[in-house]
Amino acid sequence: MSDTILELRGITKTFPGVKALDEVSFELRRGEIHALMGENGAGKSTLIKVITGVYQPDSGQIFLDGKSESIRGPLDSQRLGIAAIYQHVTCYPDLSVAENIYIGHEKAHPVTRKIDWKELHAKASELLRSLDADFGSRSIMGGLSVAQQQIVEIAKALSTNARIIIMDEPTAPLTKRESEDLYRIAEALRDRGVSIIFISHRLEDMYRLASRVTVFRDSRYVGTWSVDSISRDELIVAMVGRSITQLFPVRKVSIGEEVLRVESLSRTGFFKDVSFSLRKGEILAMTGLVGAGRTEVCEAIYGITRADSGRVFLSGEELKAAHPSEALRLGIGYLPEDRLKQGLVLEWAIATNVTLPSLERFSRLGWMDRRREDAKAKELAERLEVKANSVHDLVATLSGGNQQKVIVAKLLTGDMKVIILDEPTKGVDVGAKTAIFNIMNELAAAGYGIIMVSSEMPEVLGMSDRIVVMREGRVSAILETSSATQETILGAAMSAAETERA
């Protein structure tokens, strides 16, 4: 029997005006973890949808166990032993874990058509034990963390006897410790003979897990390498087509007067007595473990939620009305962490999303000037290298990284004094990260004050002037970046018990 379990040859897929895949090839061996990498819009997601039967290729062949197969839909891919796990878990939050695992392929009595719930929970429990899950089959799905929900998705794949599991950006929403747990599960599956396609923008994922890596660029196959034989710099060149000599731009910004001050801000159950200041031209990083209260503080500043006590001052004036529209009018912009739910109108075009925060700039006597709107959106889309056919493309059709760029573009259409960026590079490729970092640097040089929430230590140290470290809802330290290290940041972020476990 051949070592190859899945092979794709000459796969082409075209959408109106866009060639998403251009005669690409891919090969997956039995019992291997194979990384698939490339910039946003390189064709990775389209390839996965071809493998899982969501899309039908225009041309090319798919081979499973050396036999040519035509995958006509998701049920076909399931029958063939293929399953996919996505970054944004799709589930039934009000149902139990067992119901989520077996929904769509429940086993019912052949005569009564009733489900044997005792057997279903027993089988689900067995799957969860095999994955070392710390929750039971009767747990309600909506009460689980993202990492736990991903374990349920893996259990669901195993319940269909999947031989090939595709993991699409699974570590993007996870903490470092949760990522390590996922690595352990992936390695255990590999050792049991399961083949895994691992898609990630994080180079550390690839070097930690994969034995081989395939790179796509501009919808084409670039090459496949043994992970041990390709350096980080060589991989970046393969992905973006050019060398990126410096990920973080050189910061030569003159820090000005205070633009934002937060005094003793508290919200019961989320954060308490949070105080810090932000100056013009400054990039202030806010970091800490997931759940430390970083996002919640930013949401309170922007008016998405209301603080119980404390005060916020913008250019010396106290913000009285806590509401996003008022914050936006006064010059505070916000890029949310959850771009799909909070940052975009997916069924609108790129142009209408970009200009949404500042409609008055593109209207006259109540009528939108579509020509000016399109021109501004095109300028910003080109500046951020958004990959799309035109600014009239629906945002829903873009890759995750390009959607992130559209949100950044939204912040550049108005007169802002303060911009809050919550995990601005989450789920984007190295080329997109560079573009976003350069934009942040330009905005700081123009006098904007920037708050950057980030869990990535290199990003925190590479982009900020000062660092606010949060722990359990409180500010545990405010550090000068010039003297901070990963160790001092993590020490401030973790409690004594967490430090012992780390």
Short mmCIF file of C-alpha atoms in Angstrom, two decimals:
data_model
loop_
_atom_site.label_atom_id
_atom_site.label_comp_id
_atom_site.label_asym_id
_atom_site.label_seq_id
_atom_site.Cartn_x
_atom_site.Cartn_y
_atom_site.Cartn_z
CA MET A 1 0.00 0.00 0.00
CA SER A 2 1.27 3.48 -0.90
CA ASP A 3 2.31 5.90 1.84
CA THR A 4 0.10 8.54 0.21
CA ILE A 5 -3.47 8.70 1.48
CA LEU A 6 -4.61 11.89 -0.32
CA GLU A 7 -3.32 13.49 -3.49
CA LEU A 8 -4.62 16.44 -5.50
CA ARG A 9 -3.35 17.08 -9.02
CA GLY A 10 -3.89 20.18 -11.12
CA ILE A 11 -6.83 21.51 -9.11
CA THR A 12 -8.32 24.71 -10.57
CA LYS A 13 -11.26 26.65 -9.16
CA THR A 14 -12.54 29.93 -10.58
CA PHE A 15 -15.13 32.33 -9.23
CA PRO A 16 -16.45 35.32 -11.21
CA GLY A 17 -13.40 37.47 -11.88
CA VAL A 18 -11.13 35.51 -9.51
CA LYS A 19 -9.04 32.38 -10.00
CA ALA A 20 -8.95 31.01 -6.45
CA LEU A 21 -6.86 27.92 -7.32
CA ASP A 22 -4.61 27.67 -10.36
CA GLU A 23 -3.55 24.07 -11.11
CA VAL A 24 -2.40 23.41 -7.55
CA SER A 25 -1.11 20.10 -6.23
CA PHE A 26 -0.99 18.65 -2.73
CA GLU A 27 0.00 15.30 -1.22
CA LEU A 28 -0.74 13.94 2.26
CA ARG A 29 0.88 10.83 3.70
CA ARG A 30 -0.57 8.37 6.18
CA GLY A 31 -0.01 9.31 9.80
CA GLU A 32 1.66 12.66 9.12
CA ILE A 33 0.96 16.23 10.16
CA HIS A 34 1.37 18.32 7.02
CA ALA A 35 1.34 22.12 7.34
CA LEU A 36 -0.35 24.17 4.62
CA MET A 37 0.78 27.79 4.63
CA GLY A 38 0.45 30.95 2.60
CA GLU A 39 -0.75 34.53 2.79
CA ASN A 40 -4.42 35.37 3.22
CA GLY A 41 -6.09 34.80 -0.12
CA ALA A 42 -3.45 32.33 -1.30
CA GLY A 43 -6.08 29.62 -1.87
CA LYS A 44 -5.80 27.52 1.29
CA SER A 45 -9.43 27.81 2.34
CA THR A 46 -10.65 27.12 -1.18
CA LEU A 47 -8.54 23.97 -1.34
CA ILE A 48 -10.03 22.76 1.94
CA LYS A 49 -13.54 23.34 0.60
CA VAL A 50 -12.66 21.32 -2.49
CA ILE A 51 -11.37 18.45 -0.34
CA THR A 52 -14.50 18.52 1.84
CA GLY A 53 -16.87 18.73 -1.12
CA VAL A 54 -18.16 22.25 -0.45
CA TYR A 55 -16.76 23.37 -3.83
CA GLN A 56 -16.41 21.35 -7.02
CA PRO A 57 -13.14 21.97 -8.89
CA ASP A 58 -13.30 23.20 -12.48
CA SER A 59 -10.53 20.78 -13.39
CA GLY A 60 -8.02 18.45 -11.77
CA GLN A 61 -8.18 15.14 -9.94
CA ILE A 62 -8.48 13.98 -6.33
CA PHE A 63 -7.05 10.60 -5.31
CA LEU A 64 -7.75 8.73 -2.07
CA ASP A 65 -5.68 5.60 -1.45
CA GLY A 66 -4.58 5.87 -5.07
CA LYS A 67 -8.15 5.79 -6.39
CA SER A 68 -9.66 8.74 -8.25
CA GLU A 69 -12.61 10.19 -6.32
CA SER A 70 -15.29 12.77 -7.09
CA ILE A 71 -16.32 14.46 -3.82
CA ARG A 72 -19.79 15.85 -4.51
CA GLY A 73 -20.57 17.25 -1.08
CA PRO A 74 -19.78 17.19 2.65
CA LEU A 75 -21.58 13.86 3.09
CA ASP A 76 -19.31 12.36 0.44
CA SER A 77 -16.22 13.62 2.26
CA GLN A 78 -17.53 12.23 5.55
CA ARG A 79 -18.17 8.86 3.93
CA LEU A 80 -14.58 8.88 2.64
CA GLY A 81 -13.20 9.62 6.12
CA ILE A 82 -12.46 13.35 5.78
CA ALA A 83 -13.37 15.90 8.46
CA ALA A 84 -12.57 19.59 8.96
CA ILE A 85 -12.22 21.68 12.14
CA TYR A 86 -12.34 25.44 11.73
CA GLN A 87 -11.05 28.40 13.75
CA HIS A 88 -14.59 29.61 14.37
CA VAL A 89 -16.31 26.56 15.81
CA THR A 90 -19.81 25.97 14.48
CA CYS A 91 -21.96 24.25 17.05
CA TYR A 92 -25.37 24.00 18.68
CA PRO A 93 -24.69 25.93 21.91
CA ASP A 94 -27.88 24.85 23.69
CA LEU A 95 -27.34 21.13 23.10
CA SER A 96 -25.12 18.75 25.06
CA VAL A 97 -21.60 17.77 24.02
CA ALA A 98 -22.81 14.27 23.06
CA GLU A 99 -25.57 15.70 20.87
CA ASN A 100 -23.08 17.98 19.13
CA ILE A 101 -20.71 15.07 18.49
CA TYR A 102 -23.31 12.78 16.96
CA ILE A 103 -25.75 15.22 15.36
CA GLY A 104 -26.36 14.24 11.76
CA HIS A 105 -25.23 10.65 12.27
CA GLU A 106 -27.12 9.52 15.37
CA LYS A 107 -27.83 5.80 15.56
CA ALA A 108 -31.53 5.08 16.06
CA HIS A 109 -33.32 1.79 16.72
CA PRO A 110 -34.23 0.25 13.34
CA VAL A 111 -37.86 -0.32 14.37
CA THR A 112 -38.78 2.32 16.96
CA ARG A 113 -36.43 4.97 15.47
CA LYS A 114 -35.65 6.06 19.00
CA ILE A 115 -32.15 7.12 20.01
CA ASP A 116 -30.46 5.12 22.74
CA TRP A 117 -29.29 8.10 24.78
CA LYS A 118 -27.41 5.96 27.30
CA GLU A 119 -25.33 4.39 24.55
CA LEU A 120 -24.82 7.74 22.81
CA HIS A 121 -23.45 9.35 25.97
CA ALA A 122 -21.30 6.29 26.69
CA LYS A 123 -19.69 6.48 23.24
CA ALA A 124 -19.24 10.24 23.53
CA SER A 125 -17.61 9.82 26.93
CA GLU A 126 -15.23 7.24 25.50
CA LEU A 127 -14.17 9.66 22.76
CA LEU A 128 -13.69 12.49 25.27
CA ARG A 129 -11.55 10.27 27.51
CA SER A 130 -9.35 9.38 24.55
CA LEU A 131 -8.73 13.12 24.11
CA ASP A 132 -8.16 13.74 27.85
CA ALA A 133 -11.10 16.16 27.93
CA ASP A 134 -11.78 17.82 31.28
CA PHE A 135 -15.56 17.95 30.74
CA GLY A 136 -18.32 15.39 30.25
CA SER A 137 -20.68 14.34 27.49
CA ARG A 138 -23.63 15.99 29.24
CA SER A 139 -21.98 19.42 29.45
CA ILE A 140 -23.80 22.13 27.52
CA MET A 141 -21.78 23.15 24.48
CA GLY A 142 -22.33 26.90 24.91
CA GLY A 143 -20.76 26.77 28.38
CA LEU A 144 -17.41 25.47 27.11
CA SER A 145 -14.33 27.50 26.25
CA VAL A 146 -13.18 27.75 22.63
CA ALA A 147 -10.43 25.21 23.33
CA GLN A 148 -12.94 22.77 24.79
CA GLN A 149 -15.29 23.28 21.85
CA GLN A 150 -12.42 22.39 19.51
CA ILE A 151 -11.94 19.13 21.42
CA VAL A 152 -15.63 18.40 20.79
CA GLU A 153 -15.08 19.05 17.07
CA ILE A 154 -12.15 16.61 17.08
CA ALA A 155 -14.31 14.04 18.89
CA LYS A 156 -17.01 14.60 16.26
CA ALA A 157 -14.47 13.91 13.51
CA LEU A 158 -13.36 10.70 15.25
CA SER A 159 -16.99 9.62 15.68
CA THR A 160 -17.26 9.45 11.88
CA ASN A 161 -14.06 7.35 11.71
CA ALA A 162 -12.18 10.16 10.01
CA ARG A 163 -8.82 9.16 8.57
CA ILE A 164 -7.99 12.70 7.44
CA ILE A 165 -8.59 15.70 9.71
CA ILE A 166 -8.14 19.24 8.45
CA MET A 167 -7.40 21.82 11.17
CA ASP A 168 -7.91 25.36 9.87
CA GLU A 169 -6.24 27.98 12.11
CA PRO A 170 -7.11 26.04 15.28
CA THR A 171 -4.62 27.85 17.52
CA ALA A 172 -5.61 31.41 16.54
CA PRO A 173 -8.10 31.88 19.43
CA LEU A 174 -6.12 29.82 21.97
CA THR A 175 -3.73 30.71 24.76
CA LYS A 176 -0.20 29.30 24.73
CA ARG A 177 -1.18 26.58 27.22
CA GLU A 178 -4.33 25.68 25.25
CA SER A 179 -2.24 25.51 22.08
CA GLU A 180 0.12 23.05 23.79
CA ASP A 181 -2.89 20.89 24.70
CA LEU A 182 -4.00 20.95 21.07
CA TYR A 183 -0.48 20.00 19.92
CA ARG A 184 -0.57 17.01 22.25
CA ILE A 185 -3.93 15.87 20.86
CA ALA A 186 -2.75 16.30 17.26
CA GLU A 187 0.39 14.26 17.94
CA ALA A 188 -1.66 11.50 19.62
CA LEU A 189 -3.96 11.36 16.57
CA ARG A 190 -0.93 11.17 14.28
CA ASP A 191 0.49 8.31 16.31
CA ARG A 192 -2.84 6.48 15.87
CA GLY A 193 -2.47 6.74 12.09
CA VAL A 194 -4.69 9.76 11.45
CA SER A 195 -3.39 12.15 8.78
CA ILE A 196 -3.68 15.87 9.58
CA ILE A 197 -3.60 18.93 7.34
CA PHE A 198 -2.67 21.81 9.68
CA ILE A 199 -3.32 25.33 8.39
CA SER A 200 -1.79 28.15 10.39
CA HIS A 201 -0.20 31.58 10.05
CA ARG A 202 1.90 30.92 13.14
CA LEU A 203 5.32 29.63 12.15
CA GLU A 204 5.79 28.16 15.62
CA ASP A 205 2.83 25.84 14.97
CA MET A 206 4.52 24.44 11.89
CA TYR A 207 7.93 23.97 13.48
CA ARG A 208 6.35 22.43 16.58
CA LEU A 209 4.08 19.93 14.84
CA ALA A 210 4.59 19.29 11.14
CA SER A 211 7.01 17.02 9.32
CA ARG A 212 6.37 18.66 5.93
CA VAL A 213 5.04 22.01 4.74
CA THR A 214 3.36 23.02 1.48
CA VAL A 215 3.18 26.69 0.51
CA PHE A 216 0.61 28.37 -1.75
CA ARG A 217 1.03 31.90 -3.11
CA ASP A 218 -1.40 33.86 -5.28
CA SER A 219 -3.60 30.77 -5.77
CA ARG A 220 -0.69 28.67 -7.03
CA TYR A 221 1.40 25.84 -5.61
CA VAL A 222 4.90 27.05 -4.70
CA GLY A 223 6.50 23.93 -3.24
CA THR A 224 6.68 21.28 -0.52
CA TRP A 225 9.58 20.96 1.91
CA SER A 226 10.63 18.92 4.90
CA VAL A 227 10.18 21.23 7.90
CA ASP A 228 13.74 20.42 9.01
CA SER A 229 15.12 21.63 5.67
CA ILE A 230 13.53 25.11 5.39
CA SER A 231 14.47 28.10 7.54
CA ARG A 232 12.05 30.71 8.83
CA ASP A 233 13.38 33.31 6.35
CA GLU A 234 13.15 30.89 3.42
CA LEU A 235 9.57 30.03 4.38
CA ILE A 236 8.57 33.70 4.50
CA VAL A 237 10.08 34.30 1.06
CA ALA A 238 8.13 31.31 -0.28
CA MET A 239 4.90 32.65 1.21
CA VAL A 240 5.12 36.34 0.31
CA GLY A 241 7.45 36.27 -2.69
CA ARG A 242 9.93 38.63 -1.10
CA SER A 243 12.23 38.86 1.88
CA ILE A 244 10.88 40.61 4.98
CA THR A 245 14.02 41.81 6.66
CA GLN A 246 12.26 43.51 9.55
CA LEU A 247 8.82 42.51 10.84
CA PHE A 248 8.53 45.47 13.21
CA PRO A 249 9.19 48.96 11.78
CA VAL A 250 11.80 51.20 13.33
CA ARG A 251 9.95 53.55 15.70
CA LYS A 252 11.18 57.15 15.69
CA VAL A 253 8.14 58.91 17.07
CA SER A 254 8.07 61.93 19.32
CA ILE A 255 5.72 61.19 22.21
CA GLY A 256 3.42 64.14 22.90
CA GLU A 257 0.96 65.23 25.55
CA GLU A 258 -1.60 63.03 27.24
CA VAL A 259 -4.59 62.23 25.02
CA LEU A 260 -6.43 59.61 27.14
CA ARG A 261 -6.55 59.00 30.87
CA VAL A 262 -8.36 56.17 32.66
CA GLU A 263 -8.93 56.60 36.39
CA SER A 264 -10.02 53.79 38.73
CA LEU A 265 -12.28 52.15 36.16
CA SER A 266 -14.22 49.19 37.58
CA ARG A 267 -16.90 46.79 36.41
CA THR A 268 -18.09 44.15 38.85
CA GLY A 269 -16.97 40.66 37.88
CA PHE A 270 -14.66 41.84 35.09
CA PHE A 271 -12.07 44.40 36.22
CA LYS A 272 -11.36 46.67 39.17
CA ASP A 273 -9.55 49.96 39.80
CA VAL A 274 -7.87 50.12 36.38
CA SER A 275 -5.82 53.27 35.80
CA PHE A 276 -3.41 54.25 33.01
CA SER A 277 -2.71 57.08 30.56
CA LEU A 278 -2.01 57.29 26.83
CA ARG A 279 -0.07 60.02 25.04
CA LYS A 280 -0.09 61.30 21.46
CA GLY A 281 2.18 59.24 19.25
CA GLU A 282 2.39 56.45 21.80
CA ILE A 283 1.62 52.77 21.25
CA LEU A 284 0.51 51.37 24.58
CA ALA A 285 0.36 47.57 24.67
CA MET A 286 -2.17 45.91 26.97
CA THR A 287 -1.37 42.29 27.70
CA GLY A 288 -2.01 39.48 30.17
CA LEU A 289 -3.51 36.03 30.16
CA VAL A 290 -6.82 35.43 28.41
CA GLY A 291 -9.55 36.37 30.89
CA ALA A 292 -7.44 39.03 32.62
CA GLY A 293 -9.93 41.74 31.63
CA ARG A 294 -8.07 43.44 28.78
CA THR A 295 -10.89 43.38 26.22
CA GLU A 296 -13.49 44.26 28.85
CA VAL A 297 -11.59 47.42 29.82
CA CYS A 298 -11.37 48.50 26.17
CA GLU A 299 -15.07 47.82 25.64
CA ALA A 300 -15.89 50.03 28.64
CA ILE A 301 -13.69 52.86 27.33
CA TYR A 302 -15.44 52.68 23.94
CA GLY A 303 -18.90 52.44 25.51
CA ILE A 304 -19.83 48.93 24.39
CA THR A 305 -20.34 48.15 28.07
CA ARG A 306 -20.77 50.52 30.99
CA ALA A 307 -18.32 50.67 33.89
CA ASP A 308 -19.75 50.72 37.41
CA SER A 309 -17.30 53.37 38.57
CA GLY A 310 -14.25 55.33 37.47
CA ARG A 311 -13.67 58.03 34.87
CA VAL A 312 -12.28 58.33 31.35
CA PHE A 313 -10.81 61.58 30.01
CA LEU A 314 -10.16 62.37 26.33
CA SER A 315 -7.87 65.37 25.73
CA GLY A 316 -8.61 66.50 29.28
CA GLU A 317 -12.40 66.36 28.92
CA GLU A 318 -14.32 63.69 30.82
CA LEU A 319 -16.37 61.31 28.68
CA LYS A 320 -19.84 61.45 30.14
CA ALA A 321 -21.91 59.41 27.65
CA ALA A 322 -20.64 55.84 27.44
CA HIS A 323 -21.79 54.80 23.96
CA PRO A 324 -19.84 53.74 20.85
CA SER A 325 -21.42 56.41 18.62
CA GLU A 326 -20.38 59.12 21.08
CA ALA A 327 -16.87 57.68 21.43
CA LEU A 328 -16.56 57.57 17.66
CA ARG A 329 -17.83 61.15 17.29
CA LEU A 330 -15.28 62.38 19.82
CA GLY A 331 -12.39 60.59 18.09
CA ILE A 332 -12.01 57.09 19.56
CA GLY A 333 -11.84 54.20 17.08
CA TYR A 334 -12.09 50.53 18.01
CA LEU A 335 -11.06 47.34 16.21
CA PRO A 336 -12.76 44.45 18.04
CA GLU A 337 -11.20 41.04 18.54
CA ASP A 338 -14.22 39.24 17.08
CA ARG A 339 -14.24 40.74 13.60
CA LEU A 340 -17.10 38.58 12.33
CA LYS A 341 -19.61 39.47 15.05
CA GLN A 342 -18.56 42.99 15.96
CA GLY A 343 -16.38 44.47 13.23
CA LEU A 344 -18.04 43.84 9.87
CA VAL A 345 -21.31 43.68 8.00
CA LEU A 346 -20.49 40.54 6.05
CA GLU A 347 -23.17 40.93 3.38
CA TRP A 348 -22.07 44.48 2.53
CA ALA A 349 -19.37 45.44 0.07
CA ILE A 350 -15.82 46.39 1.09
CA ALA A 351 -16.48 50.05 0.27
CA THR A 352 -19.62 50.36 2.41
CA ASN A 353 -17.89 48.65 5.34
CA VAL A 354 -14.85 50.92 5.10
CA THR A 355 -16.84 54.17 5.09
CA LEU A 356 -19.45 53.12 7.68
CA PRO A 357 -17.86 54.95 10.66
CA SER A 358 -17.75 58.30 8.78
CA LEU A 359 -20.76 58.45 6.47
CA GLU A 360 -21.06 62.23 6.86
CA ARG A 361 -17.74 62.61 5.05
CA PHE A 362 -19.12 60.90 1.96
CA SER A 363 -22.63 62.35 1.88
CA ARG A 364 -24.22 65.61 0.88
CA LEU A 365 -27.75 66.69 1.67
CA GLY A 366 -28.47 63.15 2.81
CA TRP A 367 -27.21 61.46 -0.35
CA MET A 368 -24.09 59.28 -0.51
CA ASP A 369 -21.39 60.27 -2.97
CA ARG A 370 -20.60 56.75 -4.18
CA ARG A 371 -17.73 57.92 -6.38
CA ARG A 372 -15.89 59.49 -3.43
CA GLU A 373 -16.75 56.51 -1.23
CA ASP A 374 -15.35 54.05 -3.78
CA ALA A 375 -12.23 56.15 -4.34
CA LYS A 376 -11.42 56.31 -0.62
CA ALA A 377 -12.13 52.61 -0.10
CA LYS A 378 -9.92 51.75 -3.10
CA GLU A 379 -7.10 53.93 -1.76
CA LEU A 380 -7.19 52.29 1.66
CA ALA A 381 -7.65 48.77 0.28
CA GLU A 382 -4.57 49.20 -1.91
CA ARG A 383 -2.61 50.71 0.98
CA LEU A 384 -3.39 47.68 3.15
CA GLU A 385 -3.04 45.23 0.24
CA VAL A 386 -6.56 43.82 0.55
CA LYS A 387 -6.85 40.97 -1.94
CA ALA A 388 -10.15 41.38 -3.78
CA ASN A 389 -11.45 41.83 -7.30
CA SER A 390 -12.88 45.26 -6.47
CA VAL A 391 -14.16 47.30 -3.53
CA HIS A 392 -17.65 46.12 -4.50
CA ASP A 393 -16.86 42.54 -3.47
CA LEU A 394 -18.82 41.35 -0.44
CA VAL A 395 -16.73 41.17 2.73
CA ALA A 396 -18.12 37.66 3.32
CA THR A 397 -16.17 36.45 0.27
CA LEU A 398 -12.79 37.58 1.67
CA SER A 399 -10.34 35.49 3.64
CA GLY A 400 -10.07 36.13 7.38
CA GLY A 401 -6.88 38.16 7.09
CA ASN A 402 -8.33 40.39 4.39
CA GLN A 403 -11.44 40.93 6.51
CA GLN A 404 -9.10 42.09 9.29
CA LYS A 405 -7.51 44.58 6.89
CA VAL A 406 -10.94 45.98 6.00
CA ILE A 407 -11.59 46.69 9.70
CA VAL A 408 -8.26 48.50 9.96
CA ALA A 409 -9.20 50.53 6.87
CA LYS A 410 -12.46 51.56 8.59
CA LEU A 411 -10.45 53.29 11.31
CA LEU A 412 -8.56 55.38 8.76
CA THR A 413 -11.58 57.20 7.29
CA GLY A 414 -12.34 59.45 10.25
CA ASP A 415 -10.58 62.01 12.46
CA MET A 416 -9.42 59.84 15.34
CA LYS A 417 -7.40 60.80 18.38
CA VAL A 418 -7.26 57.35 19.98
CA ILE A 419 -7.40 53.97 18.26
CA ILE A 420 -7.97 50.76 20.22
CA LEU A 421 -6.78 47.61 18.42
CA ASP A 422 -7.81 44.34 20.08
CA GLU A 423 -5.55 41.54 18.75
CA PRO A 424 -5.04 43.36 15.41
CA THR A 425 -2.94 40.60 13.81
CA LYS A 426 -4.91 37.60 15.05
CA GLY A 427 -5.26 35.07 12.23
CA VAL A 428 -3.34 37.04 9.60
CA ASP A 429 -0.21 36.08 7.69
CA VAL A 430 3.24 37.54 8.11
CA GLY A 431 2.88 39.87 5.12
CA ALA A 432 -0.40 41.26 6.46
CA LYS A 433 1.16 41.67 9.90
CA THR A 434 3.92 43.79 8.41
CA ALA A 435 1.37 45.97 6.61
CA ILE A 436 -0.67 46.46 9.81
CA PHE A 437 2.45 47.23 11.88
CA ASN A 438 3.56 49.83 9.32
CA ILE A 439 0.12 51.47 9.40
CA MET A 440 0.23 51.57 13.22
CA ASN A 441 3.65 53.19 13.07
CA GLU A 442 2.41 55.79 10.56
CA LEU A 443 -0.62 56.58 12.72
CA ALA A 444 1.55 57.01 15.81
CA ALA A 445 3.86 59.31 13.84
CA ALA A 446 0.78 61.36 12.85
CA GLY A 447 -0.05 61.88 16.54
CA TYR A 448 -2.63 59.18 17.18
CA GLY A 449 -2.59 57.47 20.55
CA ILE A 450 -2.86 53.70 20.10
CA ILE A 451 -3.87 51.01 22.57
CA MET A 452 -2.90 47.57 21.28
CA VAL A 453 -4.31 44.53 23.08
CA SER A 454 -2.12 41.52 22.29
CA SER A 455 -1.24 38.07 23.60
CA GLU A 456 1.85 37.83 21.37
CA MET A 457 4.99 38.68 23.33
CA PRO A 458 7.18 39.51 20.29
CA GLU A 459 4.42 41.85 19.07
CA VAL A 460 4.09 43.52 22.48
CA LEU A 461 7.85 44.07 22.77
CA GLY A 462 8.37 44.94 19.09
CA MET A 463 5.63 47.55 18.68
CA SER A 464 4.94 49.30 21.97
CA ASP A 465 6.43 52.16 23.96
CA ARG A 466 4.90 51.07 27.27
CA ILE A 467 3.11 47.92 28.44
CA VAL A 468 0.10 47.65 30.73
CA VAL A 469 0.05 44.14 32.22
CA MET A 470 -3.25 42.88 33.61
CA ARG A 471 -3.89 40.01 35.98
CA GLU A 472 -7.28 38.85 37.26
CA GLY A 473 -8.99 42.10 36.31
CA ARG A 474 -6.39 44.46 37.76
CA VAL A 475 -3.35 46.31 36.45
CA SER A 476 -0.41 44.38 37.89
CA ALA A 477 2.35 46.44 36.25
CA ILE A 478 3.04 49.26 33.80
CA LEU A 479 6.41 48.66 32.17
CA GLU A 480 8.70 50.67 29.89
CA THR A 481 9.25 48.51 26.83
CA SER A 482 12.92 49.49 26.66
CA SER A 483 13.58 47.62 29.91
CA ALA A 484 10.88 44.89 29.70
CA THR A 485 11.48 41.24 28.83
CA GLN A 486 9.14 38.33 28.17
CA GLU A 487 10.01 37.01 31.62
CA THR A 488 9.09 40.24 33.43
CA ILE A 489 5.82 40.52 31.48
CA LEU A 490 4.82 36.92 32.15
CA GLY A 491 5.80 37.27 35.80
CA ALA A 492 3.48 40.25 36.15
CA ALA A 493 0.69 38.48 34.21
CA MET A 494 0.69 35.26 36.20
CA SER A 495 -0.28 34.57 39.78
CA ALA A 496 2.04 32.57 42.02
CA ALA A 497 0.02 29.40 41.41
CA GLU A 498 0.11 29.89 37.64
CA THR A 499 3.85 30.52 37.74
CA GLU A 500 4.37 27.20 39.51
CA ARG A 501 2.30 25.36 36.87
CA ALA A 502 4.03 27.04 33.91
#
